[in-house]
Short mmCIF file of C-alpha atoms and ligand atoms in Angstrom, two decimals:
data_model
loop_
_atom_site.label_atom_id
_atom_site.label_comp_id
_atom_site.label_asym_id
_atom_site.label_seq_id
_atom_site.Cartn_x
_atom_site.Cartn_y
_atom_site.Cartn_z
CA MET A 1 7.22 6.32 76.04
CA ARG A 2 7.35 2.63 75.06
CA ILE A 3 9.32 -0.05 76.90
CA LEU A 4 11.42 -2.08 74.45
CA ASP A 5 13.85 -5.01 74.83
CA GLN A 6 15.47 -6.14 78.04
CA LEU A 7 19.11 -5.02 77.89
CA TYR A 8 20.44 -6.59 81.03
CA GLU A 9 19.47 -8.70 84.02
CA GLY A 10 21.44 -8.19 87.21
CA LYS A 11 21.12 -9.90 90.58
CA ALA A 12 18.37 -7.59 91.85
CA LYS A 13 17.15 -5.63 88.82
CA LYS A 14 16.33 -5.86 85.12
CA VAL A 15 17.03 -3.00 82.71
CA PHE A 16 14.98 -2.28 79.59
CA ALA A 17 15.51 0.01 76.62
CA THR A 18 12.83 2.55 75.73
CA ASP A 19 11.97 4.36 72.52
CA ASP A 20 13.97 7.31 73.87
CA PRO A 21 17.69 6.44 73.51
CA GLN A 22 18.53 8.60 76.55
CA LEU A 23 16.13 6.77 78.89
CA LEU A 24 15.96 3.28 80.41
CA VAL A 25 13.48 1.46 82.61
CA VAL A 26 14.69 -0.38 85.71
CA ARG A 27 12.54 -3.17 87.16
CA TYR A 28 13.31 -4.24 90.73
CA LYS A 29 13.09 -7.97 91.56
CA ASP A 30 12.53 -9.77 94.87
CA ASP A 31 15.64 -11.91 94.22
CA ALA A 32 18.38 -11.62 96.81
CA THR A 33 21.96 -12.83 96.59
CA ALA A 34 24.97 -12.56 98.86
CA PHE A 35 28.67 -13.43 98.74
CA ASN A 36 28.96 -12.70 95.02
CA GLY A 37 25.88 -14.73 94.16
CA LEU A 38 26.83 -17.86 96.15
CA LYS A 39 23.82 -17.49 98.43
CA LYS A 40 20.47 -17.08 96.71
CA GLY A 41 16.98 -16.40 97.96
CA THR A 42 13.86 -14.31 97.72
CA ILE A 43 12.82 -11.43 99.91
CA SER A 44 9.13 -11.07 99.20
CA GLY A 45 8.14 -7.46 98.43
CA LYS A 46 11.76 -6.25 98.45
CA GLY A 47 11.61 -5.01 94.85
CA ILE A 48 8.76 -2.67 95.69
CA ILE A 49 10.46 -1.31 98.81
CA ASN A 50 13.85 -0.85 97.12
CA ASN A 51 12.28 0.89 94.13
CA GLN A 52 10.17 3.27 96.20
CA MET A 53 12.89 3.97 98.77
CA SER A 54 15.54 4.66 96.11
CA ASN A 55 13.22 7.04 94.27
CA PHE A 56 12.25 8.81 97.47
CA PHE A 57 15.90 9.44 98.35
CA MET A 58 16.96 10.36 94.80
CA GLU A 59 14.22 13.01 94.62
CA ARG A 60 15.33 14.42 97.98
CA LEU A 61 18.99 14.38 96.95
CA GLU A 62 18.20 16.20 93.69
CA ALA A 63 16.61 18.92 95.82
CA GLU A 64 19.91 19.08 97.75
CA GLY A 65 21.80 19.73 94.50
CA ILE A 66 23.06 16.19 93.89
CA GLN A 67 22.41 15.03 90.32
CA THR A 68 20.90 11.54 90.00
CA HIS A 69 19.70 9.24 87.24
CA PHE A 70 16.10 9.37 88.54
CA VAL A 71 13.41 10.57 86.14
CA LYS A 72 10.03 9.17 87.19
CA GLU A 73 8.47 6.25 89.05
CA LEU A 74 6.36 4.28 86.56
CA ASP A 75 4.82 1.78 88.94
CA LYS A 76 5.62 0.12 92.22
CA ARG A 77 8.51 -1.91 90.79
CA GLU A 78 9.51 0.17 87.76
CA THR A 79 11.32 3.46 87.32
CA LEU A 80 12.35 5.54 84.35
CA VAL A 81 16.00 6.58 84.63
CA LYS A 82 18.54 8.46 82.55
CA LYS A 83 20.87 6.23 80.56
CA VAL A 84 24.36 6.47 82.03
CA SER A 85 27.64 4.70 81.58
CA ILE A 86 28.29 3.21 85.00
CA VAL A 87 31.62 4.02 86.66
CA PRO A 88 32.75 0.50 87.62
CA LEU A 89 33.41 1.38 91.26
CA GLU A 90 31.36 0.49 94.33
CA VAL A 91 31.63 3.48 96.60
CA ILE A 92 31.28 2.52 100.26
CA VAL A 93 30.81 5.11 102.99
CA ARG A 94 31.05 3.98 106.62
CA ASN A 95 30.12 5.74 109.86
CA ILE A 96 30.50 2.70 112.12
CA ALA A 97 32.66 -0.41 111.73
CA ALA A 98 30.80 -3.50 110.45
CA GLY A 99 30.97 -6.24 107.85
CA SER A 100 34.12 -6.48 105.75
CA PHE A 101 35.74 -3.49 107.52
CA SER A 102 35.49 -5.19 110.91
CA LYS A 103 36.78 -8.44 109.47
CA ARG A 104 39.69 -6.86 107.55
CA TYR A 105 40.95 -4.72 110.43
CA GLY A 106 39.94 -6.96 113.36
CA VAL A 107 37.65 -4.43 115.05
CA GLU A 108 34.30 -5.15 116.65
CA GLU A 109 31.14 -4.25 114.80
CA GLY A 110 29.69 -1.08 116.30
CA LEU A 111 32.92 0.91 116.70
CA GLU A 112 31.93 4.49 115.88
CA PHE A 113 34.33 6.56 113.76
CA GLU A 114 35.21 10.21 114.49
CA GLN A 115 34.86 10.92 110.75
CA PRO A 116 33.10 8.94 108.05
CA THR A 117 35.35 6.76 105.86
CA ILE A 118 35.19 5.98 102.17
CA GLU A 119 36.52 3.09 100.13
CA PHE A 120 36.15 1.77 96.60
CA SER A 121 35.70 -1.72 95.19
CA TYR A 122 36.33 -2.54 91.55
CA LYS A 123 32.93 -3.65 90.20
CA ASN A 124 33.98 -6.93 88.64
CA ASP A 125 32.12 -10.13 89.57
CA ALA A 126 34.78 -12.41 88.05
CA LEU A 127 37.36 -10.89 90.45
CA GLY A 128 34.91 -10.75 93.39
CA ASP A 129 34.73 -6.92 93.51
CA PRO A 130 38.22 -6.38 95.00
CA LEU A 131 39.07 -3.35 97.10
CA ILE A 132 40.83 -0.75 94.95
CA ASN A 133 42.51 2.58 95.69
CA GLU A 134 42.05 5.81 93.76
CA TYR A 135 45.40 5.59 91.99
CA HIS A 136 44.67 2.07 90.80
CA ALA A 137 41.24 3.19 89.56
CA VAL A 138 42.86 6.00 87.55
CA ALA A 139 45.64 3.66 86.29
CA LEU A 140 42.97 1.23 85.04
CA SER A 141 41.02 4.15 83.45
CA LEU A 142 37.94 3.28 85.52
CA ALA A 143 37.51 6.99 86.29
CA THR A 144 39.48 10.20 86.02
CA ARG A 145 41.02 11.99 88.99
CA LYS A 146 38.41 14.73 88.60
CA GLU A 147 35.54 12.22 88.51
CA ILE A 148 36.80 10.53 91.67
CA GLU A 149 36.96 13.90 93.47
CA GLN A 150 33.35 14.63 92.42
CA ILE A 151 32.24 11.14 93.49
CA LYS A 152 33.82 11.61 96.93
CA ARG A 153 32.19 15.04 97.38
CA TYR A 154 28.77 13.60 96.44
CA ALA A 155 29.25 10.48 98.58
CA PHE A 156 29.95 12.47 101.77
CA GLU A 157 27.09 14.89 101.05
CA ILE A 158 24.75 11.92 100.56
CA ASN A 159 26.02 10.46 103.85
CA ASP A 160 25.24 13.72 105.69
CA PHE A 161 21.73 13.75 104.26
CA LEU A 162 20.96 10.06 104.85
CA LYS A 163 22.51 9.95 108.34
CA LYS A 164 20.30 12.84 109.49
CA PHE A 165 17.21 11.47 107.78
CA TRP A 166 17.56 7.98 109.26
CA LYS A 167 18.42 9.39 112.70
CA GLU A 168 15.06 11.18 112.66
CA CYS A 169 13.48 7.75 112.00
CA GLY A 170 15.22 6.19 115.01
CA ILE A 171 17.70 4.41 112.73
CA THR A 172 21.51 4.53 112.76
CA LEU A 173 23.10 4.59 109.30
CA VAL A 174 26.11 2.30 109.74
CA ASP A 175 27.34 2.16 106.14
CA PHE A 176 26.11 2.02 102.55
CA LYS A 177 27.22 1.46 98.96
CA LEU A 178 26.67 3.85 96.06
CA GLU A 179 27.25 3.66 92.33
CA PHE A 180 27.70 6.59 89.98
CA GLY A 181 27.32 7.00 86.23
CA ARG A 182 28.24 9.46 83.50
CA LEU A 183 25.69 11.25 81.35
CA GLU A 184 26.49 11.83 77.68
CA ASN A 185 27.72 15.33 78.57
CA GLY A 186 30.18 13.80 81.04
CA ALA A 187 28.37 14.87 84.22
CA ILE A 188 28.64 12.46 87.14
CA VAL A 189 25.25 11.41 88.55
CA LEU A 190 24.16 9.09 91.35
CA ALA A 191 22.81 5.83 89.85
CA ASP A 192 21.76 2.36 91.05
CA GLU A 193 19.82 2.29 94.33
CA ILE A 194 19.72 3.35 97.97
CA SER A 195 17.93 0.62 99.93
CA PRO A 196 18.23 -1.90 102.77
CA ASP A 197 20.05 -4.13 100.21
CA THR A 198 22.85 -1.58 99.92
CA SER A 199 22.87 -0.02 103.42
CA ARG A 200 23.32 -1.16 107.00
CA LEU A 201 20.51 0.25 109.11
CA TRP A 202 20.37 -0.44 112.85
CA ASP A 203 17.56 0.48 115.22
CA SER A 204 19.05 3.37 117.21
CA LYS A 205 17.84 2.04 120.58
CA THR A 206 18.02 -1.76 120.30
CA HIS A 207 20.75 -1.93 117.57
CA GLU A 208 18.58 -4.54 115.84
CA LYS A 209 19.63 -5.01 112.21
CA LEU A 210 16.99 -3.72 109.79
CA ASP A 211 18.71 -4.52 106.48
CA LYS A 212 20.04 -7.23 104.19
CA ASP A 213 22.41 -8.55 106.87
CA ARG A 214 19.34 -10.41 108.16
CA PHE A 215 19.42 -12.38 104.89
CA ARG A 216 23.24 -12.60 104.61
CA ARG A 217 23.55 -13.92 108.17
CA ASP A 218 20.34 -16.03 108.33
CA LEU A 219 18.91 -13.95 111.17
CA GLY A 220 15.25 -14.40 110.12
CA GLY A 221 12.64 -11.65 110.01
CA VAL A 222 14.01 -10.32 106.72
CA GLU A 223 10.72 -9.13 105.18
CA GLU A 224 9.64 -7.66 108.52
CA ALA A 225 12.87 -5.61 108.69
CA TYR A 226 12.39 -4.20 105.18
CA ASP A 227 8.75 -3.39 106.00
CA GLU A 228 9.81 -1.66 109.21
CA VAL A 229 12.37 0.66 107.59
CA MET A 230 9.92 1.48 104.79
CA LYS A 231 7.21 2.28 107.34
CA ARG A 232 9.55 4.58 109.28
CA MET A 233 10.71 6.30 106.07
CA MET A 234 7.13 7.00 105.01
CA ARG A 235 6.14 8.21 108.47
CA HIS A 236 9.02 10.71 108.33
CA GLU A 237 8.35 12.13 104.82
P1 TMP B 12 30.77 -4.74 103.46
O1 TMP B 12 30.99 -4.41 104.91
O2 TMP B 12 30.35 -6.16 103.23
O3 TMP B 12 31.93 -4.33 102.61
O4 TMP B 12 29.51 -3.85 102.97
C1 TMP B 12 29.52 -2.46 103.08
C2 TMP B 12 28.18 -1.91 102.61
O5 TMP B 12 28.00 -2.12 101.22
C3 TMP B 12 26.96 -2.56 103.28
O6 TMP B 12 26.02 -1.53 103.58
C4 TMP B 12 26.39 -3.47 102.24
C5 TMP B 12 26.80 -2.85 100.95
N1 TMP B 12 27.12 -3.83 99.92
C6 TMP B 12 26.45 -3.80 98.71
O7 TMP B 12 25.57 -2.97 98.51
N2 TMP B 12 26.79 -4.71 97.76
C7 TMP B 12 27.75 -5.65 97.93
O8 TMP B 12 28.01 -6.45 97.03
C8 TMP B 12 28.45 -5.66 99.18
C9 TMP B 12 29.53 -6.66 99.42
C10 TMP B 12 28.11 -4.73 100.14
#
């Protein structure tokens, strides 16, 4: 397998073509942004942690019967993935109120829900990723009704798996964002990443934030937090 031209550079990753038209290489960067790119910085070593953590979870989720884009880790920052057409929805699952949910509904961060919630944002930087409902997503042909049902089933299954896993690491999974893609045969697969960039992870005892909120909110100790969650993930195995 040969790595060919760069196809795309996003805020946190670069994507390259390969000599196999069905496969791409993703390279994780240390660049960090927040608030739709308004805040910029570097989280040293983040690319390695996000790559390895995403691959670890995708392998586990495959074993649970959830299809993903993961093929093979190539090196500490690079992974071979299946080429998908990304469904332009950010799928956010929440167990505990925080972030934009707390702000929108005027509830304190830390309010625990009886049932997990799900919401969608339209992946569109020019519009600032606005919240969107399922009917609007279908009306805009972003996904079919059937695809949205599959995405919701997967998202809650992934939540069950991750919540249990992180609990065993002494970490509370507050919320996280997923992205899905379509294979050529139309199957929906989990794509993108699962990492402290895209999840809220709180120490179960102290409630200390161990995720990208440390960067978003200038709390300091960003690298240390990423190292800590990675260490606990690897200790769990
Ligand atoms: P929010 O509370 O800001 O809407 O974030 C919910 C979750 O989604 C949180 O775990 C962080 C993650 N997230 C992303 O992965 N990318 C984004 O662009 C945003 C805004 C949030």
